[in-house]
Coordinates of C-alpha atoms in Angstrom, one line a residue:
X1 CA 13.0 -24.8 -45.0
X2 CA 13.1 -26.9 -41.8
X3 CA 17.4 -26.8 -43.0
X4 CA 17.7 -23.2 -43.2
X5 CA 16.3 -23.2 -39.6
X6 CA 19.0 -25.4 -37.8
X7 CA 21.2 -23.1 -39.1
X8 CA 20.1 -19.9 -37.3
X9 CA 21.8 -20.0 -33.9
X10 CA 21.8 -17.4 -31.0
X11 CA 23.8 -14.4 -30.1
X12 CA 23.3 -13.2 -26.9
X13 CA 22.6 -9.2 -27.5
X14 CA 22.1 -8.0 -24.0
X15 CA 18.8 -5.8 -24.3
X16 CA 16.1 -6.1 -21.3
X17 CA 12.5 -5.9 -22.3
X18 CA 11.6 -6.3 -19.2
X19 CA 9.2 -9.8 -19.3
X20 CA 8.0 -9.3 -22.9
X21 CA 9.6 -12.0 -25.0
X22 CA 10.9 -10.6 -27.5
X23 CA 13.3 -12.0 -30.9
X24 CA 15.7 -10.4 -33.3
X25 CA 16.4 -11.2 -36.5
X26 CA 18.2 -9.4 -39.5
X27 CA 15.7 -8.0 -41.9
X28 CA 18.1 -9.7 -44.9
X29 CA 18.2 -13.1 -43.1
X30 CA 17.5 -16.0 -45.6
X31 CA 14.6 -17.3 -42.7
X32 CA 13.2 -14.2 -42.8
X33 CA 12.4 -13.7 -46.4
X34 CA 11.4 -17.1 -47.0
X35 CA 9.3 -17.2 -43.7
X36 CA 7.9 -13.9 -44.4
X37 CA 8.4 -13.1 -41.2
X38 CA 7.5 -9.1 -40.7
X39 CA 8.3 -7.0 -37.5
X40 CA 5.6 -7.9 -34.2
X41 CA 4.9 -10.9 -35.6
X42 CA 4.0 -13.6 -32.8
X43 CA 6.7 -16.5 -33.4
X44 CA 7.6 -19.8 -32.1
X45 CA 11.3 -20.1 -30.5
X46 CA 12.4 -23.2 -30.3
X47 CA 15.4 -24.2 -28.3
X48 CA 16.2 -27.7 -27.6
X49 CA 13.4 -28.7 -25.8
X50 CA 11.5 -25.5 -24.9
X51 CA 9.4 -23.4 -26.4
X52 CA 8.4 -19.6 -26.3
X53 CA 6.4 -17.5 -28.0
X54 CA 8.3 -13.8 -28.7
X55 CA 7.5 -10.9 -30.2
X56 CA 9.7 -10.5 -33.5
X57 CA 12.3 -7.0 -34.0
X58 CA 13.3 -6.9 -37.4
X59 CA 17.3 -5.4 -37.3
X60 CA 18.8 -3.5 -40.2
X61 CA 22.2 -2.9 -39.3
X62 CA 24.9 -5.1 -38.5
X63 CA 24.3 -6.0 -34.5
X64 CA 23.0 -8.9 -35.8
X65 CA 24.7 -11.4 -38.5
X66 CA 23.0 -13.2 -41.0
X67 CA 22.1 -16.7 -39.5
X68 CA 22.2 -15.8 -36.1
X69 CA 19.2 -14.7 -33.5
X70 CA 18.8 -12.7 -30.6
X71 CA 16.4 -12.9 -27.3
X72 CA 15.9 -10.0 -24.8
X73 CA 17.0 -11.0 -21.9
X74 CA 13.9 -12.4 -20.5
X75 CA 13.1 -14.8 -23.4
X76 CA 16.8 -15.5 -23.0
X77 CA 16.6 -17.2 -19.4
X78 CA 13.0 -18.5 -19.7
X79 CA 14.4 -21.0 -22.9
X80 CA 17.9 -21.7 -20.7
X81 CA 19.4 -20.3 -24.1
X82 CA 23.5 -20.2 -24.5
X83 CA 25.6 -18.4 -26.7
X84 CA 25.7 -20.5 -30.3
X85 CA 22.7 -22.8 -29.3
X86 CA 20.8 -23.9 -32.5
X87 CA 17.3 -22.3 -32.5
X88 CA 13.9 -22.4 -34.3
X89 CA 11.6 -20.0 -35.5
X90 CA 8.4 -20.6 -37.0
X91 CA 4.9 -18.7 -37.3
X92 CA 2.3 -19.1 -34.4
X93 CA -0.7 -20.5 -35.2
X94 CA -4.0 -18.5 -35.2
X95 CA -4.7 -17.9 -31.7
X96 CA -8.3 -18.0 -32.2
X97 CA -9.6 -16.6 -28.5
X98 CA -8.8 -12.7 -29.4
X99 CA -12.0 -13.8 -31.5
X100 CA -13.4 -13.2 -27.7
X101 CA -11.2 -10.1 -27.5
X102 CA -12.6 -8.4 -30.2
X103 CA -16.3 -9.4 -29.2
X104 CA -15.5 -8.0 -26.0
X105 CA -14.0 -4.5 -27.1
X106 CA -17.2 -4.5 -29.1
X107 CA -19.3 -4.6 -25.5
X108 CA -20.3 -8.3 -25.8
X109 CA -20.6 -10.7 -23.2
X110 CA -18.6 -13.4 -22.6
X111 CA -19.6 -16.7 -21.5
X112 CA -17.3 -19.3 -19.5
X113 CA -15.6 -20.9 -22.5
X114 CA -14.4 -17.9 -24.0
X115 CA -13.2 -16.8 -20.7
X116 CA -11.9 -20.2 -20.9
X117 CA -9.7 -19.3 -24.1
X118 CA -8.4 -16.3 -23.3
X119 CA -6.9 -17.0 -19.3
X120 CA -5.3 -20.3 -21.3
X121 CA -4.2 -18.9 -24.4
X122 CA -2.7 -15.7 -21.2
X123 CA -0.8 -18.6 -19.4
X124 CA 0.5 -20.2 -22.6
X125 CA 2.0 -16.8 -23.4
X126 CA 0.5 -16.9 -26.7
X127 CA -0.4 -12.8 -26.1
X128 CA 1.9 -10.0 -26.4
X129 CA 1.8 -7.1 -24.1
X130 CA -0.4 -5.0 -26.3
X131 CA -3.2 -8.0 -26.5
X132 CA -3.0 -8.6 -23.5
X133 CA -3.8 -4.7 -22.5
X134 CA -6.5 -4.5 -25.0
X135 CA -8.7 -7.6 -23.0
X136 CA -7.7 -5.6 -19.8
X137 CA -9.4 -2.5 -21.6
X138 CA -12.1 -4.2 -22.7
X139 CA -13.2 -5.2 -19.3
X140 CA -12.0 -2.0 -17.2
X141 CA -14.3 0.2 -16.4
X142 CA -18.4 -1.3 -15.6
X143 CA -17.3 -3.4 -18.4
X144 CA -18.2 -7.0 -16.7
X145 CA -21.2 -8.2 -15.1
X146 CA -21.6 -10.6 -12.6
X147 CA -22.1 -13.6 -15.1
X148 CA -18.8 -12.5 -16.2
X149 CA -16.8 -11.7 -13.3
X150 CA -17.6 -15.7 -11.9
X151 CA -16.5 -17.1 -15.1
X152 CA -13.5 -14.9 -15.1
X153 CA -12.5 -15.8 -12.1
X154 CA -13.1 -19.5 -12.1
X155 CA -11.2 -19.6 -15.7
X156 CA -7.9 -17.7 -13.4
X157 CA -8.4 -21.1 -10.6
X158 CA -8.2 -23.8 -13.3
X159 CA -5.0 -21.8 -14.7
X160 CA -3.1 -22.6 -11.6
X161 CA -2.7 -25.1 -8.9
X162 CA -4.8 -25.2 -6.0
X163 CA -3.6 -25.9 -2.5
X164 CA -5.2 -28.3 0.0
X165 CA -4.9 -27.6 4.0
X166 CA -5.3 -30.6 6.6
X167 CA -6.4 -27.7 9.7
X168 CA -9.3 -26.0 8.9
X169 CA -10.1 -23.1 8.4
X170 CA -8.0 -21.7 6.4
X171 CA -8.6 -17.4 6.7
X172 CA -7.0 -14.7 4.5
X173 CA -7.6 -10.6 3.9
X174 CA -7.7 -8.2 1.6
X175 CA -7.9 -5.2 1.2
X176 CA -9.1 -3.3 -1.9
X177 CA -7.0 -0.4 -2.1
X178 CA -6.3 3.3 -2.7
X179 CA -5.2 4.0 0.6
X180 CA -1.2 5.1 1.5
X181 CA 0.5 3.4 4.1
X182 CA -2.6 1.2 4.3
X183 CA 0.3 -2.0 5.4
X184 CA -2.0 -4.0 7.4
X185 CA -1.4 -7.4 6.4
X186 CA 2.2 -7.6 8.2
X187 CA 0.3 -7.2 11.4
X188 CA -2.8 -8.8 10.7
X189 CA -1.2 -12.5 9.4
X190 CA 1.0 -12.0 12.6
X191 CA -1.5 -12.3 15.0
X192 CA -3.7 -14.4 13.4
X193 CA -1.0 -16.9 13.0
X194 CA -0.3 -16.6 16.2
X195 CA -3.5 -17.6 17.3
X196 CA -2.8 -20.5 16.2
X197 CA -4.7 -20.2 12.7
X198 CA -3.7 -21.0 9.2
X199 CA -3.0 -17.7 6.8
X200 CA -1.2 -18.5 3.4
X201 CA -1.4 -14.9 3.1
X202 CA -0.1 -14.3 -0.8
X203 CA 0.5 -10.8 -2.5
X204 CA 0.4 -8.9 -5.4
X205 CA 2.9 -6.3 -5.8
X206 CA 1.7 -2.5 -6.6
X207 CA -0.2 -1.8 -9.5
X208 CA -1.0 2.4 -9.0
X209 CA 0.0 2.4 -5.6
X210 CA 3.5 3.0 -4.0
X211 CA 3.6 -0.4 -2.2
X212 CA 2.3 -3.7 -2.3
X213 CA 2.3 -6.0 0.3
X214 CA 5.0 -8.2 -1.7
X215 CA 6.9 -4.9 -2.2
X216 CA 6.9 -4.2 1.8
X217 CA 7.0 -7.2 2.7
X218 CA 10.1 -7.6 0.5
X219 CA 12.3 -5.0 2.5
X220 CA 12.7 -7.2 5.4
X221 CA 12.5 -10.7 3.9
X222 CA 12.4 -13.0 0.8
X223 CA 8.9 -13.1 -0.8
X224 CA 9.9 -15.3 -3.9
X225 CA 9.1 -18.5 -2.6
X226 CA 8.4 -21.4 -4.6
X227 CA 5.3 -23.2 -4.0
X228 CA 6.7 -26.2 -1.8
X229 CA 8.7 -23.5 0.1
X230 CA 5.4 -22.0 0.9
X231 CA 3.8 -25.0 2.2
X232 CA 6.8 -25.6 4.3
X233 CA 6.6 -22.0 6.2
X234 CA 2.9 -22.5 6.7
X235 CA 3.1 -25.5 7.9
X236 CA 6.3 -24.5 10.2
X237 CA 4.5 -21.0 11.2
X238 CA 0.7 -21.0 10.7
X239 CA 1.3 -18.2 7.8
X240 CA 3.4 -16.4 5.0
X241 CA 3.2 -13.2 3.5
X242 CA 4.6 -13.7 -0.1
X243 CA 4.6 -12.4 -3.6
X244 CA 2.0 -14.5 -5.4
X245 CA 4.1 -14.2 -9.1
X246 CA 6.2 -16.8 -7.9
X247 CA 4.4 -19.6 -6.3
X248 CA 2.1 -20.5 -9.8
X249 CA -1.3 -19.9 -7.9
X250 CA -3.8 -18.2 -10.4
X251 CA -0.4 -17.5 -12.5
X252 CA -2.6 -15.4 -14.9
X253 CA -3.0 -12.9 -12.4
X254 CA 0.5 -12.1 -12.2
X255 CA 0.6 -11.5 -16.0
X256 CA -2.9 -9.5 -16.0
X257 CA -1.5 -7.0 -12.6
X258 CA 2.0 -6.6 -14.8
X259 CA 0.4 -4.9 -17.4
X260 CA -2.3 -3.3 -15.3
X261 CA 0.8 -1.5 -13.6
X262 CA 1.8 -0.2 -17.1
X263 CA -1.5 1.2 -17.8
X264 CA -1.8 2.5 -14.1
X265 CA -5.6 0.5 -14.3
X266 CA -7.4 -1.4 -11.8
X267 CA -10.8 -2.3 -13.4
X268 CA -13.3 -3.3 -10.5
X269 CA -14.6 -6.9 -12.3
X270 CA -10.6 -7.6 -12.8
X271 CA -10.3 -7.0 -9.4
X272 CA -12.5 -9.1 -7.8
X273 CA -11.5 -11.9 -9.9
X274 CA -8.3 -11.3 -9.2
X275 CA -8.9 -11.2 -5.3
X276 CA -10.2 -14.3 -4.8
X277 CA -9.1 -16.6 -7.6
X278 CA -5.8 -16.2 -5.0
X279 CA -7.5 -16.9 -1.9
X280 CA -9.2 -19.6 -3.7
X281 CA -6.1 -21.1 -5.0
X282 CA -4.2 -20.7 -2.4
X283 CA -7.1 -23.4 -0.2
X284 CA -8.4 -20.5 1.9
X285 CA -12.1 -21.0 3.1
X286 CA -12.5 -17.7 4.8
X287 CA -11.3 -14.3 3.2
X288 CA -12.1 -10.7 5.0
X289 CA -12.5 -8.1 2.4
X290 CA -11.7 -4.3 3.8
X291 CA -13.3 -1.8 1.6
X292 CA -11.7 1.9 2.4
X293 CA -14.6 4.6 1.1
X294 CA -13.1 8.3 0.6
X295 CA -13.2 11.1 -1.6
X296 CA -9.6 9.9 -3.3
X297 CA -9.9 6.2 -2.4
X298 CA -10.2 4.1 -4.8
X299 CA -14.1 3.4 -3.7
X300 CA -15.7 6.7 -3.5
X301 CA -18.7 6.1 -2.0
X302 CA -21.3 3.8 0.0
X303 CA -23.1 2.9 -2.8
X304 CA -20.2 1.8 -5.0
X305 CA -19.0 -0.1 -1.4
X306 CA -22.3 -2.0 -1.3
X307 CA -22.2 -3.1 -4.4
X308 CA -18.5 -4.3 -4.2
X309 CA -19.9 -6.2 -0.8
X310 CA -22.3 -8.2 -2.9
X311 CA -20.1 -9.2 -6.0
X312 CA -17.1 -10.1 -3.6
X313 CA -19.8 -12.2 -1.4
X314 CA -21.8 -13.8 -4.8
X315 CA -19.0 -14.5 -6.5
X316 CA -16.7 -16.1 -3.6
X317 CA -19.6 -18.3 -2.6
X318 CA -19.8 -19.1 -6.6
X319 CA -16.0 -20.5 -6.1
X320 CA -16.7 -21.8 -2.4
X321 CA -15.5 -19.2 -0.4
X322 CA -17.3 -17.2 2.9
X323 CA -16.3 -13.9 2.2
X324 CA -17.0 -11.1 5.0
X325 CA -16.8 -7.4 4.3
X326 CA -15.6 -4.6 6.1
X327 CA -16.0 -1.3 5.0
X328 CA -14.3 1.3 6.4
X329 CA -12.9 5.1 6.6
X330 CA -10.7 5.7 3.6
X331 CA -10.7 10.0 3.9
X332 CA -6.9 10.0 4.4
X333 CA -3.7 7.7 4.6
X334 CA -2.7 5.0 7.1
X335 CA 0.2 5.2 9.5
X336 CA 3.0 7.7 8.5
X337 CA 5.3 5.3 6.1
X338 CA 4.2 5.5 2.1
X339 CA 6.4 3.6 0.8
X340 CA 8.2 -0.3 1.3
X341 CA 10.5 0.6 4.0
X342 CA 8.6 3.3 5.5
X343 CA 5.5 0.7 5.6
X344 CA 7.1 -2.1 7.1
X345 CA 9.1 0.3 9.7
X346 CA 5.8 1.2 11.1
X347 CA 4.5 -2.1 11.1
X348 CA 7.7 -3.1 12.7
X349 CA 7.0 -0.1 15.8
X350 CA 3.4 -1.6 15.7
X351 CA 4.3 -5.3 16.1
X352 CA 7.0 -4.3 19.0
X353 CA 4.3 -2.1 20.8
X354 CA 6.0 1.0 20.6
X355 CA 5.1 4.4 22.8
X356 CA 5.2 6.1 19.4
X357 CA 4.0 3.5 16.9
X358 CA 0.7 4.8 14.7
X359 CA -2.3 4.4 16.1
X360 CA -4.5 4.2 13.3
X361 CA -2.6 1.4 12.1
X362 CA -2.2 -0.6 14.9
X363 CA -6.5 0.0 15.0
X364 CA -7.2 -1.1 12.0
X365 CA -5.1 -3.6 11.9
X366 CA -6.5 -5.3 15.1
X367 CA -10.4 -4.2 13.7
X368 CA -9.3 -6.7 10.7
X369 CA -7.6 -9.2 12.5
X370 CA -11.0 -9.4 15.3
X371 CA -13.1 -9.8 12.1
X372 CA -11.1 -12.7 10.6
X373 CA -11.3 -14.3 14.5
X374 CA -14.7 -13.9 15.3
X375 CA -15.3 -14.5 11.3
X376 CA -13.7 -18.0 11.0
X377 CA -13.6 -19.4 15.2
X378 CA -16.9 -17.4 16.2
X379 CA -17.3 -20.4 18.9
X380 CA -14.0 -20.1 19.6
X381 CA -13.4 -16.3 19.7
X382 CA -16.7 -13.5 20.7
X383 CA -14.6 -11.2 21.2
X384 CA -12.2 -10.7 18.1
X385 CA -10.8 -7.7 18.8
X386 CA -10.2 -8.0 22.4
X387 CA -8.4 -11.0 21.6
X388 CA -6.3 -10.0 18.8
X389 CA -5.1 -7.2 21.2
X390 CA -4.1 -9.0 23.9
X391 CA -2.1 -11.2 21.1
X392 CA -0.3 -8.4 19.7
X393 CA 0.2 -6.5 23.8
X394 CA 1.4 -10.3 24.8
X395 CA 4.8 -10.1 22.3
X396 CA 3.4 -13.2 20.8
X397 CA 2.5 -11.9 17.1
X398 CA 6.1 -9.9 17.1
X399 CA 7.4 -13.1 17.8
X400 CA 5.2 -14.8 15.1
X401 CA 6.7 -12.3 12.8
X402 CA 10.2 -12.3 13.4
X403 CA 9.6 -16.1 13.0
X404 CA 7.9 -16.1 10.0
X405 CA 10.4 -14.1 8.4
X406 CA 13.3 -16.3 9.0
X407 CA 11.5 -19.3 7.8
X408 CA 10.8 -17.5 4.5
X409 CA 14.8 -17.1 4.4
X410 CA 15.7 -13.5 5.2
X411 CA 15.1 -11.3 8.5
X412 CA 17.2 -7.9 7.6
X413 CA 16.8 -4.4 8.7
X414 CA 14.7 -1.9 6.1
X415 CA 16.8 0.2 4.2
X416 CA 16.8 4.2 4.7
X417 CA 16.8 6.9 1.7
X418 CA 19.8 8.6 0.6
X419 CA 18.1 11.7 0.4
X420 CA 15.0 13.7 1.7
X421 CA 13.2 17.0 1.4
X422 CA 10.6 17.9 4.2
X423 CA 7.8 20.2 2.5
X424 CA 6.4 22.7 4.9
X425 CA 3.4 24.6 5.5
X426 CA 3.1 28.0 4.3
X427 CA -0.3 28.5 6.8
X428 CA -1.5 28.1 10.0
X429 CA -5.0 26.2 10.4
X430 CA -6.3 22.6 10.2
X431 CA -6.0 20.3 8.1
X432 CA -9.3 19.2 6.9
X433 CA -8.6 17.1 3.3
X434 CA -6.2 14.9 2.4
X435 CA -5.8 13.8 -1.4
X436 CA -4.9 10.7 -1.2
X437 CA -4.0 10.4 -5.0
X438 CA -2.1 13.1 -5.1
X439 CA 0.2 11.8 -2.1
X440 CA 0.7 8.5 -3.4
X441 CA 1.7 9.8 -6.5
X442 CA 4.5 12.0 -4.6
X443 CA 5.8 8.5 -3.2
X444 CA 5.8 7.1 -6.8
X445 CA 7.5 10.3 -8.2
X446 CA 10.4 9.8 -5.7
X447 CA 11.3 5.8 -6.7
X448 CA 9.0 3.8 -4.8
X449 CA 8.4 1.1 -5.2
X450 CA 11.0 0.4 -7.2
X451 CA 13.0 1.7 -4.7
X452 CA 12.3 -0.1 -1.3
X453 CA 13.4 3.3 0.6
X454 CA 11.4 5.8 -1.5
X455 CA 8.3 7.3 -0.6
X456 CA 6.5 10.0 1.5
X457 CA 6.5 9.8 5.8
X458 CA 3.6 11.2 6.3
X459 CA 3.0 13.6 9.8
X460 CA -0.4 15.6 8.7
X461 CA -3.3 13.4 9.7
X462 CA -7.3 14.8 9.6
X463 CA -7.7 17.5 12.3
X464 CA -4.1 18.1 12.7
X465 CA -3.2 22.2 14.2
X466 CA -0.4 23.4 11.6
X467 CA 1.7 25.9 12.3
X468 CA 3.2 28.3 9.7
X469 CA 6.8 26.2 9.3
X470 CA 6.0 23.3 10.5
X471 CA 6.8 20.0 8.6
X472 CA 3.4 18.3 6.6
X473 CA 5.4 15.7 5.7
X474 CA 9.1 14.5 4.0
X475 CA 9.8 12.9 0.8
X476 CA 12.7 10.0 0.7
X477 CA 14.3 9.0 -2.4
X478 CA 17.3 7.3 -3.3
X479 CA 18.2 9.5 -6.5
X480 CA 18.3 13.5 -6.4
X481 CA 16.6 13.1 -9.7
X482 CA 13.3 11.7 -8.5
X483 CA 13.3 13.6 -5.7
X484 CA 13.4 17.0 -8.1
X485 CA 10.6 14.8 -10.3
X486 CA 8.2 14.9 -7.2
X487 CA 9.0 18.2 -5.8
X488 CA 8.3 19.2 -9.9
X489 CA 4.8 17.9 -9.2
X490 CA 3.7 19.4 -6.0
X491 CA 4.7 22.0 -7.5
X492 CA 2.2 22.4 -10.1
X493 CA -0.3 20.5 -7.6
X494 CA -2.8 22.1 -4.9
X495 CA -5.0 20.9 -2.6
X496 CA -3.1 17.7 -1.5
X497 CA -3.3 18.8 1.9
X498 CA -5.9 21.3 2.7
X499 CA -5.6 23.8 5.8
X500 CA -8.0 25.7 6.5

């Protein structure tokens, strides 16, 4: 048999999967009777010297000839594949940890080896997409105790490398979620840096939201840095603000958050794993934690907050982290941009001190910045606040920005939407409820983030007087078609801003 493989080679078929691996054969392919190879079978591509495991696609018609194999376009570039390269296929071996899958589906619980299995067998890519979504499923939800979150997240540190800092301490934040325009870590790693910290600030991109950090973040700059390119901004700057997919720190994570973001879940143990298995990897020894409560945040009330304070704080001490928590107002969205570019443009007017720049950004951002002062320096800095506003008044942490930003490769100017539609009140009144759901949804209708200009500007804060006419806020998109898709949704929608 190991003859009849040498002879399949590969034809490049152009078809994105997006990252799913996935291989093509022909149904009547000699290999693929004798091999008994069926369609979604898990099998081993070998090419020259690397390996992948793909998905198989059995083809009937003639796309495809007899002896010859294709790779979407992912698996394609991740085995440095070229037309008429000589590959093998074979059968993967039992991969024994979806034992621990199926225990868990069951409502089992896990101990640290099979948590063990599973991140490994995750990082070796020996799980499709639909395995991997059904161990994501298994522990959404309440799904995870305590036991299990530590081991989970210890199992996503070993995965990855972990990074050593000579200056000490090393601070990050985080925030939780489920807030628009909540884009406080732009500011917040600019003045800390500037202080003269050290904040290897890594970030996820969106999951349910319209924007990550990574995704803002990414509309002015380069966030794909490899992990030696990271070390030489911090090291250059203080701090970075990049996407965490590319620098191999708890890599799992990345894979886990992909298909979370297909699922549109965000499962609280999963969470908190993923949180600071990052900020454990990437050498931090101080992490502030901001926990938005609101009707349509993701954390909907005090209780649920408290006990999201004591897992964050157990379990970061379990993999030697302090961890401080805020927990703050999440009844409505922050700044007016939802959205990459909008984001960053109001983190921009923040930075720069702008007459008009929000003011509930620029707040909050210098609430968390104080915290991770006074948090990691408290002999150093009593007064965190006071100090991270006379940073950000001074021009120092614009400065820091700018700065950081051209050592990570890129400083360019956010883009602007092609189109947008302002939606206007048909009452007079105050507003007095915001659905915060409902408005990042809008922003997610209309491209973003996929589309770095897309999203919502927002103009109707809590307590606003509206006017008949006036404009609660304008949608930006880059296609007419999403823009119809989100106006198609409000729509059908009330309530997402309530005037009374």
């Amino acid at each position: 048999m190991s003859d009849k493989k040498e002879k399949l080679t590969l034809k490049n078929l152009g078809i994105d999967t997006n990252q799913e691996y996935v291989v093509f054969l022909r149904r009547d392919c000699p290999a693929c009777k004798s091999e008994g190879f069926i369609a979604l079978n898990r099998v081993q591509v070998t090419v020259g010297d690397r390996k992948i495991i793909a998905s198989l696609n059995i083809i009937d018609n003639k796309i495809l000839p007899i002896g010859q194999v294709g790779l979407s376009e992912s698996a394609w570039k991740a085995v440095h594949a070229k037309e008429g390269d000589t590959v093998l296929l074979s059968h993967l071996k039992p991969v024994l940890s979806l034992h621990d899958v199926r225990s868990k589906i069951y409502e089992n619980r896990l101990n640290e080896d099979s948590f063990e299995r599973i991140i490994q067998d995750i990082k070796d890519e020996k799980y499709s997409n639909i395995e991997i979504a059904s161990f994501i499923t298994a522990c959404s939800g309440d799904h995870l105790n305590l036991d299990e979150i530590k081991a989970l997240t210890k199992a996503m540190i070993r995965t990855g490398s972990v990074l050593k800092w000579e200056k000490y301490p090393v601070v990050d934040k985080h925030c939780v979620g489920g807030l628009p325009g909540n884009r406080t870590t732009p500011i917040v790693v600019s003045i800390v840096a500037a202080a003269g910290l050290t904040v290897p600030k890594t970030s996820s991109r969106a999951i349910t939201s319209p924007a990550g950090t990574a995704d803002t973040m990414e509309a002015v700059t380069n966030v794909n840095l490899n992990l030696n390119q990271m070390k030489t901004v911090v090291e250059k700057e203080g701090g970075c603000i990049v996407w965490g997919g590319s620098i191999g720190l708890s890599p799992v994570d990345d894979i886990l958050i992909r298909v979370e973001r297909a699922l549109e879940v965000d499962s609280v143990g999963q969470m908190i794993a993923s949180v600071l298995s990052k900020k454990a990897a990437a050498g931090s020894s101080h992490v502030v934690i901001d926990i938005p409560i609101g009707k349509t945040a993701k954390v909907r009330t005090e209780e649920d907050a408290e006990k999201l304070n004591y897992y964050f704080t157990v379990v970061g001490r379990f993999v030697g982290l302090k961890v401080k928590v805020l927990i703050s107002d999440g009844s409505q969205p922050i700044g007016r941009g939802i959205g990459p570019s909008l984001e960053i443009k109001d983190c921009i007017s923040v930075l720069k001190n702008e007459a008009d720049s929000p003011l509930d950004l620029k707040q909050r951002a210098l609430t968390i910045a104080g915290a991770m002062l006074e948090f990691s320096a408290p002999h150093r800095y009593k007064n965190g606040v006071q100090a991270a506003l006379e940073i950000l008044e001074s021009g120092k942490a614009w400065e820091k920005f700018e700065n950081i930003c051209k050592a990570q490769g890129d400083f360019k100017k956010p883009s602007s939407s092609k189109f947008q539609l302002d939606v206007i009140a048909q009452s007079s009144g105050i507003v007095s409820e915001i659905d915060n759901r409902k408005i990042a949804k809008v922003a997610r209708l209309a491209g973003a983030p996929n589309s770095s200009s897309a999203g919502v500007y927002f103009l109707s804060p809590l307590g606003r007087k509206i006017e008949k006419g006036d404009v609660l806020y304008t949608v930006h998109s880059d296609s007419e078609g999403e823009l119809e898709y989100a106006f198609d949704y409000l729509n059908t929608q009330n309530g997402i801003i309530t005037i009374l």
